[in-house]
């Protein structure tokens, strides 16, 4: 596995920065790019957009990264440009490692190019999952459980070490908030967030959960089903060593109106290949990790305000995640 990963990444990174060479002229883009975005595209595409025009379509303009579809008459590619908040949670030397590893074992789309600013993937026609899919389609839920079990059994590349990545993410976001003073609701301070983080870290580490190779942001929308009903993992910049419970509970948020104890238990049973002792153990881990996932989400939106990306929506999303964090914490532990 290790030698194969090195070979795959060497192929991707060949030709200087691993640039994806466009081998024919493409139609003029109707998507107006900002100058800094244009420079990042040129780095990845290996051609000046003044002379080598491309047809670019924005696919997603979410809170973290910018994603575009680049089309030619020979096919299509997906280009993802990392945001500053995304970079805050990842080390430059690790960007693309998980993508290449999972592409090598055909669990995620192939990688055509890498740079510190982004990544170029093969385009796969399909649809992202929703929360309701896992509750209403038992065959699909079984497939997801099987794929995640396979993912979590992969060896962790030595580049990562073996410490859970979640703590590094949270520390980085906390340091950003300390330096840049986020806009937070009345009564919530950076010092309060810091106290909650260290309290929670002590609780989680006392559990001594296993660390596995995880997706890191395993929500339903980051699972793609293609036209042949094959499941693919996408958005892997947070992948690496972590707690399995973080991956599993992000598929079944207990705060969701669609949540069902039965759905979670059945999913975990399938994930554990009917090992009910392990399923019970993982259900406990999921309950603890849900608290951690809500704190991570709240700190993410607080960090956005620190980075100048403030809006009423950002603040509202922080408040919702903070409330879910408090509720899930109280449901597991009595207030101390």
Tab-separated table of C-alpha atoms in Angstrom:
chain	number	residue	atom	x	y	z
A	1	UNK	CA	0.000	0.000	0.000
A	2	UNK	CA	2.760	2.459	0.980
A	3	UNK	CA	4.805	1.918	-2.207
A	4	UNK	CA	1.661	2.159	-4.315
A	5	UNK	CA	0.639	5.451	-2.684
A	6	UNK	CA	4.095	6.939	-3.298
A	7	UNK	CA	3.957	5.845	-6.943
A	8	UNK	CA	0.463	7.290	-7.434
A	9	UNK	CA	1.405	10.620	-5.875
A	10	UNK	CA	4.617	10.734	-7.922
A	11	UNK	CA	2.577	10.377	-11.112
A	12	UNK	CA	0.169	13.115	-10.016
A	13	UNK	CA	3.000	15.438	-8.970
A	14	UNK	CA	5.065	14.877	-12.111
A	15	UNK	CA	5.575	17.820	-14.466
A	16	UNK	CA	6.525	20.408	-11.810
A	17	UNK	CA	3.488	20.956	-9.528
A	18	UNK	CA	1.574	18.045	-11.010
A	19	UNK	CA	-0.284	20.367	-13.322
A	20	UNK	CA	-3.121	18.992	-15.379
A	21	UNK	CA	-2.227	19.850	-18.980
A	22	UNK	CA	-5.182	20.725	-21.168
A	23	UNK	CA	-4.418	19.041	-24.478
A	24	UNK	CA	-6.748	21.083	-26.661
A	25	UNK	CA	-8.323	24.503	-26.747
A	26	UNK	CA	-11.563	24.802	-24.786
A	27	UNK	CA	-14.484	27.118	-25.233
A	28	UNK	CA	-14.431	30.548	-23.622
A	29	UNK	CA	-15.628	30.534	-20.050
A	30	UNK	CA	-18.704	32.520	-19.087
A	31	UNK	CA	-17.688	32.296	-15.436
A	32	UNK	CA	-15.974	35.522	-14.386
A	33	UNK	CA	-13.022	34.668	-12.129
A	34	UNK	CA	-11.497	36.995	-9.582
A	35	UNK	CA	-7.776	37.694	-10.206
A	36	UNK	CA	-6.564	35.582	-7.254
A	37	UNK	CA	-8.817	32.689	-8.284
A	38	UNK	CA	-7.528	32.953	-11.838
A	39	UNK	CA	-3.935	32.618	-10.630
A	40	UNK	CA	-4.817	29.454	-8.682
A	41	UNK	CA	-6.521	27.987	-11.753
A	42	UNK	CA	-3.441	28.699	-13.877
A	43	UNK	CA	-1.236	26.935	-11.318
A	44	UNK	CA	-3.390	23.824	-11.441
A	45	UNK	CA	-4.128	23.824	-15.169
A	46	UNK	CA	-0.598	24.657	-16.274
A	47	UNK	CA	-1.779	27.188	-18.844
A	48	UNK	CA	-2.566	30.874	-18.969
A	49	UNK	CA	-6.290	31.513	-18.981
A	50	UNK	CA	-5.670	34.379	-21.386
A	51	UNK	CA	-4.502	32.032	-24.136
A	52	UNK	CA	-5.899	28.673	-23.065
A	53	UNK	CA	-9.542	29.385	-22.292
A	54	UNK	CA	-11.702	26.969	-20.376
A	55	UNK	CA	-15.388	26.425	-19.767
A	56	UNK	CA	-15.852	26.737	-16.009
A	57	UNK	CA	-19.018	26.174	-14.005
A	58	UNK	CA	-19.275	26.836	-10.260
A	59	UNK	CA	-20.494	23.640	-8.607
A	60	UNK	CA	-20.533	24.727	-4.992
A	61	UNK	CA	-19.861	27.932	-3.109
A	62	UNK	CA	-20.126	26.549	0.420
A	63	UNK	CA	-18.541	27.820	3.578
A	64	UNK	CA	-15.206	26.083	3.159
A	65	UNK	CA	-13.893	25.534	-0.379
A	66	UNK	CA	-14.747	26.704	-3.887
A	67	UNK	CA	-15.545	23.907	-6.344
A	68	UNK	CA	-15.762	24.195	-10.128
A	69	UNK	CA	-16.471	21.871	-13.032
A	70	UNK	CA	-14.121	22.302	-16.011
A	71	UNK	CA	-15.437	20.879	-19.272
A	72	UNK	CA	-13.846	19.949	-22.597
A	73	UNK	CA	-14.979	17.868	-25.543
A	74	UNK	CA	-12.982	14.944	-24.086
A	75	UNK	CA	-14.584	14.959	-20.654
A	76	UNK	CA	-14.790	16.925	-17.443
A	77	UNK	CA	-12.759	17.587	-14.303
A	78	UNK	CA	-13.552	18.974	-10.874
A	79	UNK	CA	-11.294	21.698	-9.489
A	80	UNK	CA	-11.370	22.465	-5.795
A	81	UNK	CA	-9.674	25.600	-4.448
A	82	UNK	CA	-8.961	25.550	-0.726
A	83	UNK	CA	-10.242	28.416	1.402
A	84	UNK	CA	-8.145	30.030	4.135
A	85	UNK	CA	-10.318	28.379	6.782
A	86	UNK	CA	-9.768	24.994	5.126
A	87	UNK	CA	-6.003	25.555	5.082
A	88	UNK	CA	-6.137	26.420	8.771
A	89	UNK	CA	-7.220	22.840	9.501
A	90	UNK	CA	-4.764	21.077	7.182
A	91	UNK	CA	-0.999	20.991	6.796
A	92	UNK	CA	0.245	21.797	3.296
A	93	UNK	CA	2.320	18.599	3.031
A	94	UNK	CA	-0.734	16.469	3.791
A	95	UNK	CA	-3.086	18.020	1.242
A	96	UNK	CA	-3.908	15.436	-1.375
A	97	UNK	CA	-2.421	12.432	0.464
A	98	UNK	CA	-5.831	11.001	1.394
A	99	UNK	CA	-7.254	11.789	-2.053
A	100	UNK	CA	-4.434	9.871	-3.727
A	101	UNK	CA	-4.650	6.964	-1.276
A	102	UNK	CA	-8.388	6.495	-1.740
A	103	UNK	CA	-8.225	7.033	-5.500
A	104	UNK	CA	-5.591	4.300	-5.638
A	105	UNK	CA	-7.972	1.841	-3.977
A	106	UNK	CA	-10.905	3.151	-6.059
A	107	UNK	CA	-12.890	4.594	-3.186
A	108	UNK	CA	-12.726	8.207	-4.406
A	109	UNK	CA	-12.372	9.964	-7.784
A	110	UNK	CA	-8.994	9.870	-9.524
A	111	UNK	CA	-6.606	12.781	-8.954
A	112	UNK	CA	-5.140	14.635	-11.946
A	113	UNK	CA	-3.245	17.449	-10.245
A	114	UNK	CA	-2.208	18.856	-6.888
A	115	UNK	CA	-0.892	22.163	-5.641
A	116	UNK	CA	-0.892	23.920	-2.237
A	117	UNK	CA	-3.924	25.883	-3.449
A	118	UNK	CA	-6.157	23.085	-4.662
A	119	UNK	CA	-6.721	19.770	-6.363
A	120	UNK	CA	-8.079	18.471	-9.692
A	121	UNK	CA	-10.303	15.373	-9.631
A	122	UNK	CA	-11.980	13.243	-12.241
A	123	UNK	CA	-15.620	14.225	-12.621
A	124	UNK	CA	-18.125	11.524	-11.683
A	125	UNK	CA	-21.749	11.931	-12.705
A	126	UNK	CA	-23.982	11.156	-9.782
A	127	UNK	CA	-25.882	12.466	-6.786
A	128	UNK	CA	-24.825	13.246	-3.232
A	129	UNK	CA	-26.720	11.525	-0.438
A	130	UNK	CA	-29.089	13.183	2.002
A	131	UNK	CA	-29.991	12.308	5.602
A	132	UNK	CA	-33.266	10.800	4.441
A	133	UNK	CA	-31.454	8.401	2.074
A	134	UNK	CA	-29.836	6.582	4.979
A	135	UNK	CA	-33.174	6.289	6.778
A	136	UNK	CA	-35.347	5.199	3.854
A	137	UNK	CA	-33.029	3.106	1.671
A	138	UNK	CA	-31.792	0.105	3.653
A	139	UNK	CA	-29.673	-1.276	0.795
A	140	UNK	CA	-27.908	2.044	0.421
A	141	UNK	CA	-27.345	2.332	4.179
A	142	UNK	CA	-25.813	-1.161	4.143
A	143	UNK	CA	-23.475	-0.117	1.311
A	144	UNK	CA	-22.384	3.002	3.204
A	145	UNK	CA	-21.691	0.919	6.321
A	146	UNK	CA	-19.602	-1.529	4.287
A	147	UNK	CA	-17.588	1.232	2.609
A	148	UNK	CA	-16.880	2.969	5.912
A	149	UNK	CA	-15.802	-0.298	7.503
A	150	UNK	CA	-13.349	-0.763	4.643
A	151	UNK	CA	-12.139	2.836	4.962
A	152	UNK	CA	-11.505	2.522	8.689
A	153	UNK	CA	-9.429	-0.631	8.148
A	154	UNK	CA	-6.966	1.077	5.805
A	155	UNK	CA	-3.461	1.598	7.210
A	156	UNK	CA	-2.731	5.168	8.274
A	157	UNK	CA	0.032	6.662	6.063
A	158	UNK	CA	3.099	7.512	8.135
A	159	UNK	CA	2.903	11.167	7.023
A	160	UNK	CA	0.028	11.667	9.470
A	161	UNK	CA	1.325	10.037	12.629
A	162	UNK	CA	-1.286	8.362	14.826
A	163	UNK	CA	-2.770	11.214	16.872
A	164	UNK	CA	-6.420	12.125	16.133
A	165	UNK	CA	-6.493	15.109	13.782
A	166	UNK	CA	-9.535	16.635	15.473
A	167	UNK	CA	-7.493	18.126	18.324
A	168	UNK	CA	-5.120	19.887	15.957
A	169	UNK	CA	-8.058	21.368	14.024
A	170	UNK	CA	-9.681	22.690	17.170
A	171	UNK	CA	-6.427	24.142	18.515
A	172	UNK	CA	-5.778	25.912	15.193
A	173	UNK	CA	-9.252	27.424	15.149
A	174	UNK	CA	-8.960	28.434	18.807
A	175	UNK	CA	-5.642	30.190	18.135
A	176	UNK	CA	-7.187	31.988	15.172
A	177	UNK	CA	-10.042	33.205	17.372
A	178	UNK	CA	-7.622	34.401	20.042
A	179	UNK	CA	-5.697	36.464	17.515
A	180	UNK	CA	-8.579	37.856	15.479
A	181	UNK	CA	-11.485	38.243	17.928
A	182	UNK	CA	-14.563	36.572	16.432
A	183	UNK	CA	-17.988	38.192	16.550
A	184	UNK	CA	-19.894	36.017	19.010
A	185	UNK	CA	-23.344	36.229	20.621
A	186	UNK	CA	-23.628	37.933	24.000
A	187	UNK	CA	-22.453	35.697	26.831
A	188	UNK	CA	-20.172	33.514	24.715
A	189	UNK	CA	-16.470	34.359	24.745
A	190	UNK	CA	-13.331	32.793	23.325
A	191	UNK	CA	-12.310	31.974	26.906
A	192	UNK	CA	-15.587	30.080	27.417
A	193	UNK	CA	-15.053	28.128	24.175
A	194	UNK	CA	-11.519	27.296	25.311
A	195	UNK	CA	-12.762	25.975	28.668
A	196	UNK	CA	-15.352	23.816	26.947
A	197	UNK	CA	-12.723	22.466	24.545
A	198	UNK	CA	-10.310	21.393	27.275
A	199	UNK	CA	-13.089	19.935	29.409
A	200	UNK	CA	-14.289	17.903	26.449
A	201	UNK	CA	-10.807	16.806	25.433
A	202	UNK	CA	-10.190	15.408	28.905
A	203	UNK	CA	-13.463	13.477	28.783
A	204	UNK	CA	-12.848	12.065	25.279
A	205	UNK	CA	-9.237	11.077	25.861
A	206	UNK	CA	-10.231	9.291	29.072
A	207	UNK	CA	-12.387	6.988	26.927
A	208	UNK	CA	-9.301	5.734	25.044
A	209	UNK	CA	-11.164	5.274	21.754
A	210	UNK	CA	-9.387	3.527	18.881
A	211	UNK	CA	-7.897	5.724	16.147
A	212	UNK	CA	-8.464	4.719	12.523
A	213	UNK	CA	-8.099	6.197	9.049
A	214	UNK	CA	-11.270	8.315	8.793
A	215	UNK	CA	-13.021	10.607	6.338
A	216	UNK	CA	-13.095	13.529	8.779
A	217	UNK	CA	-16.200	15.187	7.348
A	218	UNK	CA	-18.420	12.186	6.729
A	219	UNK	CA	-21.785	13.865	6.283
A	220	UNK	CA	-24.219	12.413	3.722
A	221	UNK	CA	-23.494	15.152	1.168
A	222	UNK	CA	-19.867	13.957	1.011
A	223	UNK	CA	-20.965	10.527	-0.209
A	224	UNK	CA	-21.679	10.288	-3.934
A	225	UNK	CA	-23.632	7.586	-5.769
A	226	UNK	CA	-22.821	7.360	-9.474
A	227	UNK	CA	-25.103	6.311	-12.335
A	228	UNK	CA	-24.158	2.662	-11.780
A	229	UNK	CA	-25.097	2.883	-8.059
A	230	UNK	CA	-21.480	2.790	-6.930
A	231	UNK	CA	-20.586	4.754	-3.799
A	232	UNK	CA	-17.681	7.237	-3.805
A	233	UNK	CA	-16.134	9.267	-0.988
A	234	UNK	CA	-15.552	12.942	-1.802
A	235	UNK	CA	-14.231	16.069	-0.017
A	236	UNK	CA	-11.308	14.349	1.674
A	237	UNK	CA	-9.152	17.262	2.830
A	238	UNK	CA	-9.894	16.407	6.488
A	239	UNK	CA	-9.229	12.673	6.092
A	240	UNK	CA	-6.624	10.968	8.252
A	241	UNK	CA	-6.292	9.463	11.732
A	242	UNK	CA	-9.345	10.141	13.865
A	243	UNK	CA	-12.081	8.597	15.971
A	244	UNK	CA	-14.438	6.308	14.045
A	245	UNK	CA	-17.347	7.691	16.030
A	246	UNK	CA	-16.874	11.090	14.395
A	247	UNK	CA	-17.409	9.606	10.945
A	248	UNK	CA	-20.341	7.465	12.005
A	249	UNK	CA	-22.344	10.015	14.005
A	250	UNK	CA	-22.119	12.726	11.344
A	251	UNK	CA	-24.382	10.479	9.281
A	252	UNK	CA	-26.960	10.246	12.091
A	253	UNK	CA	-27.176	13.501	14.038
A	254	UNK	CA	-29.435	12.909	17.039
A	255	UNK	CA	-30.540	16.567	16.878
A	256	UNK	CA	-32.011	15.964	13.408
A	257	UNK	CA	-35.778	15.561	13.028
A	258	UNK	CA	-35.045	12.460	10.964
A	259	UNK	CA	-32.987	10.744	13.665
A	260	UNK	CA	-34.090	7.291	14.761
A	261	UNK	CA	-32.449	5.119	17.436
A	262	UNK	CA	-33.387	2.105	15.354
A	263	UNK	CA	-31.707	3.445	12.204
A	264	UNK	CA	-28.462	4.137	14.081
A	265	UNK	CA	-28.443	0.713	15.771
A	266	UNK	CA	-29.101	-1.084	12.474
A	267	UNK	CA	-26.396	0.901	10.709
A	268	UNK	CA	-23.836	0.163	13.434
A	269	UNK	CA	-24.800	-3.520	13.387
A	270	UNK	CA	-24.118	-3.620	9.637
A	271	UNK	CA	-20.911	-1.624	10.054
A	272	UNK	CA	-19.715	-4.135	12.697
A	273	UNK	CA	-20.711	-7.111	10.517
A	274	UNK	CA	-23.241	-8.205	13.171
A	275	UNK	CA	-20.684	-8.080	16.018
A	276	UNK	CA	-23.200	-6.754	18.538
A	277	UNK	CA	-20.646	-6.264	21.324
A	278	UNK	CA	-18.628	-3.944	19.059
A	279	UNK	CA	-21.839	-2.222	17.905
A	280	UNK	CA	-22.783	-1.336	21.498
A	281	UNK	CA	-19.254	-0.075	22.131
A	282	UNK	CA	-19.362	2.099	19.007
A	283	UNK	CA	-22.792	3.473	19.860
A	284	UNK	CA	-21.326	4.820	23.105
A	285	UNK	CA	-18.403	6.273	21.152
A	286	UNK	CA	-20.824	7.922	18.727
A	287	UNK	CA	-22.683	9.643	21.587
A	288	UNK	CA	-19.443	11.123	22.903
A	289	UNK	CA	-18.195	12.045	19.438
A	290	UNK	CA	-21.436	13.820	18.598
A	291	UNK	CA	-20.657	16.339	21.342
A	292	UNK	CA	-17.213	16.785	19.821
A	293	UNK	CA	-18.628	17.192	16.311
A	294	UNK	CA	-21.023	19.967	17.406
A	295	UNK	CA	-18.202	21.846	19.145
A	296	UNK	CA	-16.087	21.481	16.004
A	297	UNK	CA	-18.931	22.897	13.896
A	298	UNK	CA	-19.531	25.821	16.271
A	299	UNK	CA	-15.829	26.675	16.323
A	300	UNK	CA	-15.709	26.496	12.539
A	301	UNK	CA	-18.391	29.171	12.174
A	302	UNK	CA	-16.778	31.279	14.903
A	303	UNK	CA	-13.525	31.059	12.941
A	304	UNK	CA	-15.285	32.279	9.817
A	305	UNK	CA	-16.195	35.473	11.647
A	306	UNK	CA	-12.555	35.742	12.791
A	307	UNK	CA	-11.474	35.579	9.153
A	308	UNK	CA	-13.788	38.435	8.188
A	309	UNK	CA	-16.480	36.164	6.708
A	310	UNK	CA	-19.200	37.483	8.988
A	311	UNK	CA	-22.873	37.459	8.084
A	312	UNK	CA	-26.153	37.050	9.930
A	313	UNK	CA	-26.282	33.504	8.533
A	314	UNK	CA	-22.820	32.666	9.893
A	315	UNK	CA	-23.775	33.910	13.345
A	316	UNK	CA	-27.065	32.010	13.250
A	317	UNK	CA	-25.269	28.803	12.260
A	318	UNK	CA	-22.824	29.269	15.122
A	319	UNK	CA	-25.704	29.691	17.581
A	320	UNK	CA	-27.457	26.562	16.281
A	321	UNK	CA	-24.283	24.454	16.543
A	322	UNK	CA	-23.444	25.846	19.978
A	323	UNK	CA	-26.937	24.986	21.233
A	324	UNK	CA	-26.658	21.463	19.800
A	325	UNK	CA	-23.269	21.115	21.493
A	326	UNK	CA	-24.746	22.076	24.857
A	327	UNK	CA	-27.781	19.820	24.422
A	328	UNK	CA	-25.772	16.781	23.358
A	329	UNK	CA	-23.307	17.336	26.214
A	330	UNK	CA	-26.116	17.467	28.777
A	331	UNK	CA	-27.720	14.349	27.332
A	332	UNK	CA	-24.534	12.353	27.972
A	333	UNK	CA	-23.160	13.911	31.149
A	334	UNK	CA	-24.840	15.717	33.992
A	335	UNK	CA	-23.801	19.371	34.317
A	336	UNK	CA	-20.638	19.531	36.407
